[in-house]
mmCIF file of C-alpha atoms in Angstrom:
data_model
loop_
_atom_site.group_PDB
_atom_site.id
_atom_site.type_symbol
_atom_site.label_atom_id
_atom_site.label_comp_id
_atom_site.label_asym_id
_atom_site.label_seq_id
_atom_site.Cartn_x
_atom_site.Cartn_y
_atom_site.Cartn_z
ATOM 1 C CA MET A 63 113.382 98.282 134.171
ATOM 2 C CA LYS A 64 109.604 97.819 133.616
ATOM 3 C CA ASN A 65 108.758 101.389 133.847
ATOM 4 C CA ILE A 66 111.946 102.058 131.704
ATOM 5 C CA PHE A 67 110.680 99.855 129.133
ATOM 6 C CA LEU A 68 106.939 101.252 129.470
ATOM 7 C CA THR A 69 108.422 104.633 128.452
ATOM 8 C CA PHE A 70 109.864 103.712 125.055
ATOM 9 C CA VAL A 71 107.295 104.709 122.276
ATOM 10 C CA THR A 72 108.010 105.043 118.692
ATOM 11 C CA ILE A 73 105.120 105.972 115.876
ATOM 12 C CA ILE A 74 105.500 103.897 113.053
ATOM 13 C CA THR A 75 103.502 104.627 109.681
ATOM 14 C CA LEU A 76 102.460 101.841 108.047
ATOM 15 C CA GLY A 77 102.250 102.420 104.331
ATOM 16 C CA SER A 78 102.648 98.906 102.489
ATOM 17 C CA LEU A 79 100.465 97.209 100.026
ATOM 18 C CA PHE A 80 99.233 94.812 102.966
ATOM 19 C CA SER A 81 97.398 96.954 105.129
ATOM 20 C CA CYS A 82 95.086 94.755 107.058
ATOM 21 C CA GLU A 83 91.801 96.749 107.224
ATOM 22 C CA PRO A 84 90.166 99.245 104.491
ATOM 23 C CA ILE A 85 90.556 102.898 105.539
ATOM 24 C CA GLU A 86 87.135 103.875 107.112
ATOM 25 C CA ASP A 87 85.736 107.550 105.891
ATOM 26 C CA ARG A 88 82.205 106.781 105.028
ATOM 27 C CA ASN A 89 80.494 109.616 106.359
ATOM 28 C CA SER A 90 80.951 111.695 102.916
ATOM 29 C CA LEU A 91 79.872 108.489 100.784
ATOM 30 C CA PRO A 92 76.474 107.782 99.450
ATOM 31 C CA ALA A 93 74.124 105.544 100.718
ATOM 32 C CA MET A 94 74.729 101.731 99.445
ATOM 33 C CA THR A 95 72.769 101.048 96.524
ATOM 34 C CA LEU A 96 75.564 98.829 94.746
ATOM 35 C CA GLU A 97 75.307 95.300 93.963
ATOM 36 C CA PRO A 98 78.222 92.921 93.055
ATOM 37 C CA ALA A 99 77.231 93.340 89.576
ATOM 38 C CA ASP A 100 77.505 96.917 89.556
ATOM 39 C CA LEU A 101 81.396 96.824 90.689
ATOM 40 C CA ASN A 102 83.703 98.173 88.187
ATOM 41 C CA PHE A 103 87.403 96.917 88.492
ATOM 42 C CA THR A 104 90.168 95.233 86.500
ATOM 43 C CA ALA A 105 92.560 92.674 87.296
ATOM 44 C CA VAL A 106 94.989 92.342 84.431
ATOM 45 C CA VAL A 107 97.601 89.824 83.881
ATOM 46 C CA ASN A 108 101.064 91.341 83.034
ATOM 47 C CA GLY A 109 103.636 88.444 82.824
ATOM 48 C CA ASN A 110 104.171 87.793 86.566
ATOM 49 C CA LYS A 111 102.376 90.986 87.948
ATOM 50 C CA ILE A 112 98.731 91.455 88.360
ATOM 51 C CA GLU A 113 97.658 95.185 87.938
ATOM 52 C CA LEU A 114 94.470 96.066 89.910
ATOM 53 C CA LYS A 115 92.651 99.119 89.219
ATOM 54 C CA ASN A 116 89.189 100.237 90.766
ATOM 55 C CA LEU A 117 86.750 101.907 88.246
ATOM 56 C CA THR A 118 83.572 102.200 90.672
ATOM 57 C CA PRO A 119 83.243 106.028 91.597
ATOM 58 C CA ASP A 120 82.428 107.380 95.022
ATOM 59 C CA VAL A 121 83.475 104.131 97.173
ATOM 60 C CA ILE A 122 86.589 103.069 99.537
ATOM 61 C CA PRO A 123 88.300 100.236 97.524
ATOM 62 C CA TYR A 124 89.643 96.946 99.356
ATOM 63 C CA TRP A 125 91.506 94.273 97.776
ATOM 64 C CA SER A 126 92.486 90.770 99.112
ATOM 65 C CA TYR A 127 93.776 87.979 97.221
ATOM 66 C CA VAL A 128 94.181 84.170 97.638
ATOM 67 C CA ASP A 129 95.916 81.171 95.907
ATOM 68 C CA SER A 130 94.031 78.350 94.255
ATOM 69 C CA LYS A 131 94.214 76.755 97.855
ATOM 70 C CA GLY A 132 92.484 79.514 99.616
ATOM 71 C CA ASN A 133 95.819 80.780 101.125
ATOM 72 C CA GLU A 134 95.396 84.488 101.895
ATOM 73 C CA LEU A 135 98.398 86.354 100.052
ATOM 74 C CA GLY A 136 97.950 89.709 100.801
ATOM 75 C CA HIS A 137 95.612 93.041 101.209
ATOM 76 C CA SER A 138 95.410 96.697 99.650
ATOM 77 C CA ASN A 139 93.331 99.636 100.049
ATOM 78 C CA LEU A 140 94.994 101.426 97.298
ATOM 79 C CA ASN A 141 92.783 102.617 94.291
ATOM 80 C CA GLU A 142 95.414 101.056 91.838
ATOM 81 C CA THR A 143 98.174 98.984 92.623
ATOM 82 C CA THR A 144 100.431 96.062 91.230
ATOM 83 C CA ILE A 145 100.712 92.523 93.094
ATOM 84 C CA PRO A 146 103.912 90.566 92.084
ATOM 85 C CA MET A 147 103.153 86.938 91.508
ATOM 86 C CA PRO A 148 106.316 85.057 90.937
ATOM 87 C CA PHE A 149 104.802 81.406 90.815
ATOM 88 C CA ALA A 150 102.632 79.926 88.199
ATOM 89 C CA GLY A 151 98.884 79.221 89.296
ATOM 90 C CA THR A 152 95.196 80.506 89.610
ATOM 91 C CA TYR A 153 94.598 83.395 91.969
ATOM 92 C CA THR A 154 91.230 84.964 92.886
ATOM 93 C CA ILE A 155 91.085 88.756 93.263
ATOM 94 C CA ASN A 156 88.572 89.709 95.659
ATOM 95 C CA PHE A 157 87.362 93.485 95.487
ATOM 96 C CA SER A 158 85.262 95.112 98.233
ATOM 97 C CA ALA A 159 83.759 98.286 97.766
ATOM 98 C CA TYR A 160 82.773 100.484 100.979
ATOM 99 C CA THR A 161 80.047 103.039 101.462
ATOM 100 C CA LYS A 162 78.198 104.599 103.941
ATOM 101 C CA GLY A 163 75.635 101.746 103.826
ATOM 102 C CA GLY A 164 78.183 98.770 104.012
ATOM 103 C CA SER A 165 80.198 96.971 101.556
ATOM 104 C CA VAL A 166 79.817 94.683 98.726
ATOM 105 C CA THR A 167 82.339 92.541 97.034
ATOM 106 C CA ALA A 168 82.936 90.734 93.519
ATOM 107 C CA SER A 169 85.597 88.406 92.419
ATOM 108 C CA LYS A 170 87.796 87.684 89.430
ATOM 109 C CA THR A 171 90.038 84.817 88.663
ATOM 110 C CA VAL A 172 93.504 85.194 86.880
ATOM 111 C CA THR A 173 95.945 82.707 85.928
ATOM 112 C CA ILE A 174 99.920 83.199 85.891
ATOM 113 C CA SER A 175 101.298 80.883 83.319
ATOM 114 C CA ALA A 176 105.118 80.676 84.252
ATOM 115 C CA ASN A 177 107.357 80.918 87.393
ATOM 116 C CA ASP A 178 109.501 84.164 87.611
ATOM 117 C CA GLN A 179 112.363 83.435 90.017
ATOM 118 C CA THR A 180 113.825 86.863 89.023
ATOM 119 C CA LEU A 181 111.759 88.630 91.301
ATOM 120 C CA PHE A 182 113.785 87.186 93.982
ATOM 121 C CA SER A 183 116.991 88.723 92.945
ATOM 122 C CA ASP A 184 117.423 91.002 95.849
ATOM 123 C CA PRO A 185 119.681 88.948 98.223
ATOM 124 C CA ARG A 186 117.323 89.485 101.143
ATOM 125 C CA TRP A 187 115.133 86.612 100.063
ATOM 126 C CA ALA A 188 117.915 84.227 99.970
ATOM 127 C CA MET A 189 119.111 85.316 103.521
ATOM 128 C CA LEU A 190 115.415 84.759 104.808
ATOM 129 C CA THR A 191 114.389 81.703 102.909
ATOM 130 C CA ASN A 192 117.292 79.992 101.248
ATOM 131 C CA GLY A 193 114.831 79.923 98.511
ATOM 132 C CA ILE A 194 113.091 76.586 97.485
ATOM 133 C CA ALA A 195 114.989 74.261 99.983
ATOM 134 C CA GLY A 196 113.810 76.777 103.091
ATOM 135 C CA LYS A 197 115.530 78.015 106.117
ATOM 136 C CA THR A 198 114.283 77.578 109.809
ATOM 137 C CA TRP A 199 115.274 79.939 112.512
ATOM 138 C CA VAL A 200 115.107 79.510 116.198
ATOM 139 C CA PHE A 201 115.982 82.012 119.199
ATOM 140 C CA ASN A 202 119.468 83.048 120.008
ATOM 141 C CA MET A 203 119.426 81.938 123.590
ATOM 142 C CA VAL A 204 123.366 81.920 124.019
ATOM 143 C CA THR A 205 125.365 84.622 122.614
ATOM 144 C CA GLU A 206 122.331 87.203 122.879
ATOM 145 C CA SER A 207 119.014 87.306 124.606
ATOM 146 C CA PRO A 208 116.195 86.001 122.570
ATOM 147 C CA PHE A 209 114.648 89.293 123.072
ATOM 148 C CA ALA A 210 115.271 93.147 123.425
ATOM 149 C CA PHE A 211 114.048 96.321 124.184
ATOM 150 C CA VAL A 212 114.650 99.413 121.520
ATOM 151 C CA GLY A 213 113.863 103.117 122.030
ATOM 152 C CA THR A 214 112.262 105.642 120.034
ATOM 153 C CA GLY A 215 114.034 106.228 116.535
ATOM 154 C CA TYR A 216 115.494 102.837 116.611
ATOM 155 C CA ILE A 217 115.452 101.307 112.906
ATOM 156 C CA ASN A 218 118.200 98.817 112.580
ATOM 157 C CA LYS A 219 121.478 98.018 114.056
ATOM 158 C CA THR A 220 123.326 101.029 111.985
ATOM 159 C CA VAL A 221 120.442 103.546 112.697
ATOM 160 C CA GLU A 222 120.310 103.162 116.309
ATOM 161 C CA GLY A 223 118.067 106.154 116.957
ATOM 162 C CA ASP A 224 118.347 107.452 120.896
ATOM 163 C CA TRP A 225 118.587 104.017 122.807
ATOM 164 C CA ALA A 226 119.162 100.275 122.043
ATOM 165 C CA TRP A 227 119.743 97.414 124.377
ATOM 166 C CA TYR A 228 121.038 93.717 123.313
ATOM 167 C CA PRO A 229 121.665 91.773 126.409
ATOM 168 C CA GLY A 230 124.829 89.233 126.334
ATOM 169 C CA SER A 231 122.665 86.043 126.842
ATOM 170 C CA ILE A 232 119.392 84.641 128.557
ATOM 171 C CA ASN A 233 121.181 84.717 131.958
ATOM 172 C CA ASP A 234 121.358 88.810 131.672
ATOM 173 C CA VAL A 235 117.521 89.114 131.414
ATOM 174 C CA SER A 236 116.574 86.713 134.369
ATOM 175 C CA TRP A 237 114.730 89.559 136.039
ATOM 176 C CA SER A 238 112.222 89.246 132.923
ATOM 177 C CA GLY A 239 110.587 86.163 133.945
ATOM 178 C CA ILE A 240 111.740 84.592 130.469
ATOM 179 C CA GLU A 241 112.176 80.838 130.689
ATOM 180 C CA ASN A 242 115.153 79.082 129.054
ATOM 181 C CA LYS A 243 113.488 76.305 126.900
ATOM 182 C CA ASP A 244 112.736 75.525 123.634
ATOM 183 C CA TRP A 245 110.584 78.153 122.299
ATOM 184 C CA GLY A 246 109.917 76.414 118.903
ATOM 185 C CA GLU A 247 111.102 77.437 115.518
ATOM 186 C CA VAL A 248 109.581 79.494 112.228
ATOM 187 C CA THR A 249 110.615 78.141 108.687
ATOM 188 C CA PHE A 250 110.338 80.262 105.331
ATOM 189 C CA ASP A 251 110.494 78.778 101.927
ATOM 190 C CA LEU A 252 110.002 79.502 98.367
ATOM 191 C CA ASN A 253 108.662 76.182 97.106
ATOM 192 C CA GLY A 254 106.073 77.059 94.832
ATOM 193 C CA GLY A 255 104.816 79.747 96.912
ATOM 194 C CA TYR A 256 105.506 81.976 99.906
ATOM 195 C CA ASN A 257 105.283 79.322 102.583
ATOM 196 C CA VAL A 258 105.783 79.833 106.384
ATOM 197 C CA LYS A 259 105.302 77.311 109.097
ATOM 198 C CA VAL A 260 105.633 78.279 112.686
ATOM 199 C CA THR A 261 106.078 75.761 115.666
ATOM 200 C CA GLN A 262 105.188 77.879 118.747
ATOM 201 C CA THR A 263 105.907 76.367 122.296
ATOM 202 C CA SER A 264 103.219 77.666 124.660
ATOM 203 C CA LEU A 265 103.780 81.022 126.501
ATOM 204 C CA THR A 266 102.567 79.451 129.891
ATOM 205 C CA THR A 267 105.273 79.331 132.386
ATOM 206 C CA GLY A 268 106.327 75.552 132.908
ATOM 207 C CA SER A 269 104.529 74.248 129.308
ATOM 208 C CA ALA A 270 106.407 72.656 126.706
ATOM 209 C CA VAL A 271 103.130 72.058 124.598
ATOM 210 C CA LYS A 272 103.794 73.043 120.882
ATOM 211 C CA THR A 273 101.601 74.079 118.242
ATOM 212 C CA THR A 274 102.362 74.452 114.344
ATOM 213 C CA LYS A 275 100.239 76.456 111.772
ATOM 214 C CA SER A 276 101.380 76.851 108.225
ATOM 215 C CA GLY A 277 100.394 79.473 105.891
ATOM 216 C CA THR A 278 101.621 82.280 103.684
ATOM 217 C CA TYR A 279 103.755 85.455 104.397
ATOM 218 C CA ASN A 280 104.489 88.780 102.334
ATOM 219 C CA PHE A 281 108.097 90.101 102.341
ATOM 220 C CA SER A 282 107.700 93.949 101.868
ATOM 221 C CA LEU A 283 111.186 95.055 100.866
ATOM 222 C CA THR A 284 112.094 98.607 100.992
ATOM 223 C CA THR A 285 115.081 100.312 98.971
ATOM 224 C CA ALA A 286 116.843 101.596 102.091
ATOM 225 C CA SER A 287 115.969 98.500 104.089
ATOM 226 C CA VAL A 288 114.756 100.853 107.043
ATOM 227 C CA ASN A 289 110.918 99.255 107.024
ATOM 228 C CA ASP A 290 111.131 96.077 105.719
ATOM 229 C CA ARG A 291 108.282 93.711 106.690
ATOM 230 C CA ILE A 292 107.124 90.219 107.299
ATOM 231 C CA ILE A 293 103.419 90.310 107.324
ATOM 232 C CA ILE A 294 102.054 86.725 107.923
ATOM 233 C CA ASN A 295 98.526 85.971 106.803
ATOM 234 C CA GLY A 296 95.478 83.838 108.318
ATOM 235 C CA GLY A 297 96.081 85.215 111.889
ATOM 236 C CA ILE A 298 99.379 82.996 112.336
ATOM 237 C CA GLU A 299 102.172 84.993 114.385
ATOM 238 C CA MET A 300 105.865 85.066 114.140
ATOM 239 C CA LEU A 301 107.710 83.264 116.843
ATOM 240 C CA HIS A 302 107.911 85.195 120.238
ATOM 241 C CA THR A 303 108.129 84.420 124.098
ATOM 242 C CA ASN A 304 106.678 85.350 127.075
ATOM 243 C CA ALA A 305 109.194 88.475 127.470
ATOM 244 C CA TYR A 306 109.266 90.650 130.454
ATOM 245 C CA TYR A 307 105.996 89.566 132.115
ATOM 246 C CA ASP A 308 103.212 87.710 130.320
ATOM 247 C CA GLN A 309 100.710 90.784 130.454
ATOM 248 C CA THR A 310 103.235 92.962 128.576
ATOM 249 C CA MET A 311 102.944 91.040 125.223
ATOM 250 C CA SER A 312 99.367 91.518 124.904
ATOM 251 C CA GLY A 313 98.698 93.996 122.001
ATOM 252 C CA PHE A 314 101.846 93.412 120.163
ATOM 253 C CA SER A 315 101.473 92.730 116.518
ATOM 254 C CA PHE A 316 103.359 89.427 115.847
ATOM 255 C CA SER A 317 101.733 89.105 112.093
ATOM 256 C CA ASN A 318 103.145 92.370 110.779
ATOM 257 C CA VAL A 319 106.863 92.852 112.287
ATOM 258 C CA ARG A 320 109.441 95.180 111.065
ATOM 259 C CA LEU A 321 112.731 93.937 110.337
ATOM 260 C CA ILE A 322 115.781 95.093 112.602
ATOM 261 C CA GLU A 323 118.438 93.049 110.935
ATOM 262 C CA LEU A 324 118.650 90.040 108.448
ATOM 263 C CA THR A 325 121.687 88.593 107.338
ATOM 264 C CA ALA A 326 122.673 84.937 106.716
ATOM 265 C CA SER A 327 123.123 84.447 110.173
ATOM 266 C CA SER A 328 120.892 86.960 112.262
ATOM 267 C CA LEU A 329 116.911 87.604 111.952
ATOM 268 C CA ARG A 330 115.915 90.410 114.305
ATOM 269 C CA TYR A 331 112.513 91.777 114.117
ATOM 270 C CA ALA A 332 110.315 94.228 116.372
ATOM 271 C CA ALA A 333 106.949 93.862 117.338
ATOM 272 C CA ILE A 334 104.787 97.036 117.778
ATOM 273 C CA ARG A 335 102.461 97.264 120.315
ATOM 274 C CA ASN A 336 99.094 99.384 119.700
ATOM 275 C CA ASP A 337 100.534 102.134 121.694
ATOM 276 C CA GLY A 338 103.943 102.294 119.683
ATOM 277 C CA VAL A 339 106.038 100.332 122.215
ATOM 278 C CA GLN A 340 108.243 97.530 120.627
ATOM 279 C CA VAL A 341 110.294 94.668 121.642
ATOM 280 C CA VAL A 342 112.813 92.665 119.267
ATOM 281 C CA MET A 343 113.038 89.123 118.753
ATOM 282 C CA ASN A 344 116.715 87.865 118.175
ATOM 283 C CA LEU A 345 116.714 84.484 116.128
ATOM 284 C CA ILE A 346 119.494 82.443 114.544
ATOM 285 C CA PRO A 347 119.551 79.753 111.784
ATOM 286 C CA LYS A 348 118.828 76.306 113.264
ATOM 287 C CA SER A 349 121.740 74.221 113.249
#
């Protein structure tokens, strides 16, 4: 099974507003002569949206934005983009201009005056978060394995591509070395912000030590639900296990995961390794 798993490779194109690094193509750009005061960009509040536009020529733009507590909210490397901000508050927009000689950054502060809950009208928000009250998810250790392997072309449970495997319970994956233990929990809410808290049990075999981290997340939704993503900011990772064998989990991104299935009773997300291999984590609401 180990060899079979390592042959499944899928190529995922990440085209979201929340790209983690600026696109690098500096060789054709002029040398760095800019100072922060030279940067020309706009951050215009339009209701509960912030419209960003780069007006500085011959640079590669990179935006990052934080709330008043310094929580990282997202990134973009687009020349122009619009950020939905449903919550009232003060936000800092950081604009970095990259050139052949390096980068320079300037910031602007903007204020959103009122909440706008209509931005959460998509039912997927309620399924994931239960709104202000919050929703806690744990691994499904009984009716299905806490993890699964999927093949090239797998999108979600209705677009299965060439291969998919969801074993019946943790007992079906004893060969994987995964422990039958409390792996922790992840909670999402919309209580004044995009709040997430992850309590992760140590991946070390035999250890029950738990570490809790709190931060913010982005829920990037697509019309067809084929590339919905959860992006957790600040280096926090989604809940995961030491599935298969410990070294297999090295290289997987658990901070930017693709949704396989989201219902009121099921949360499945794919962590994608740097070579395209993906593993799906299966969660259910905490009772």
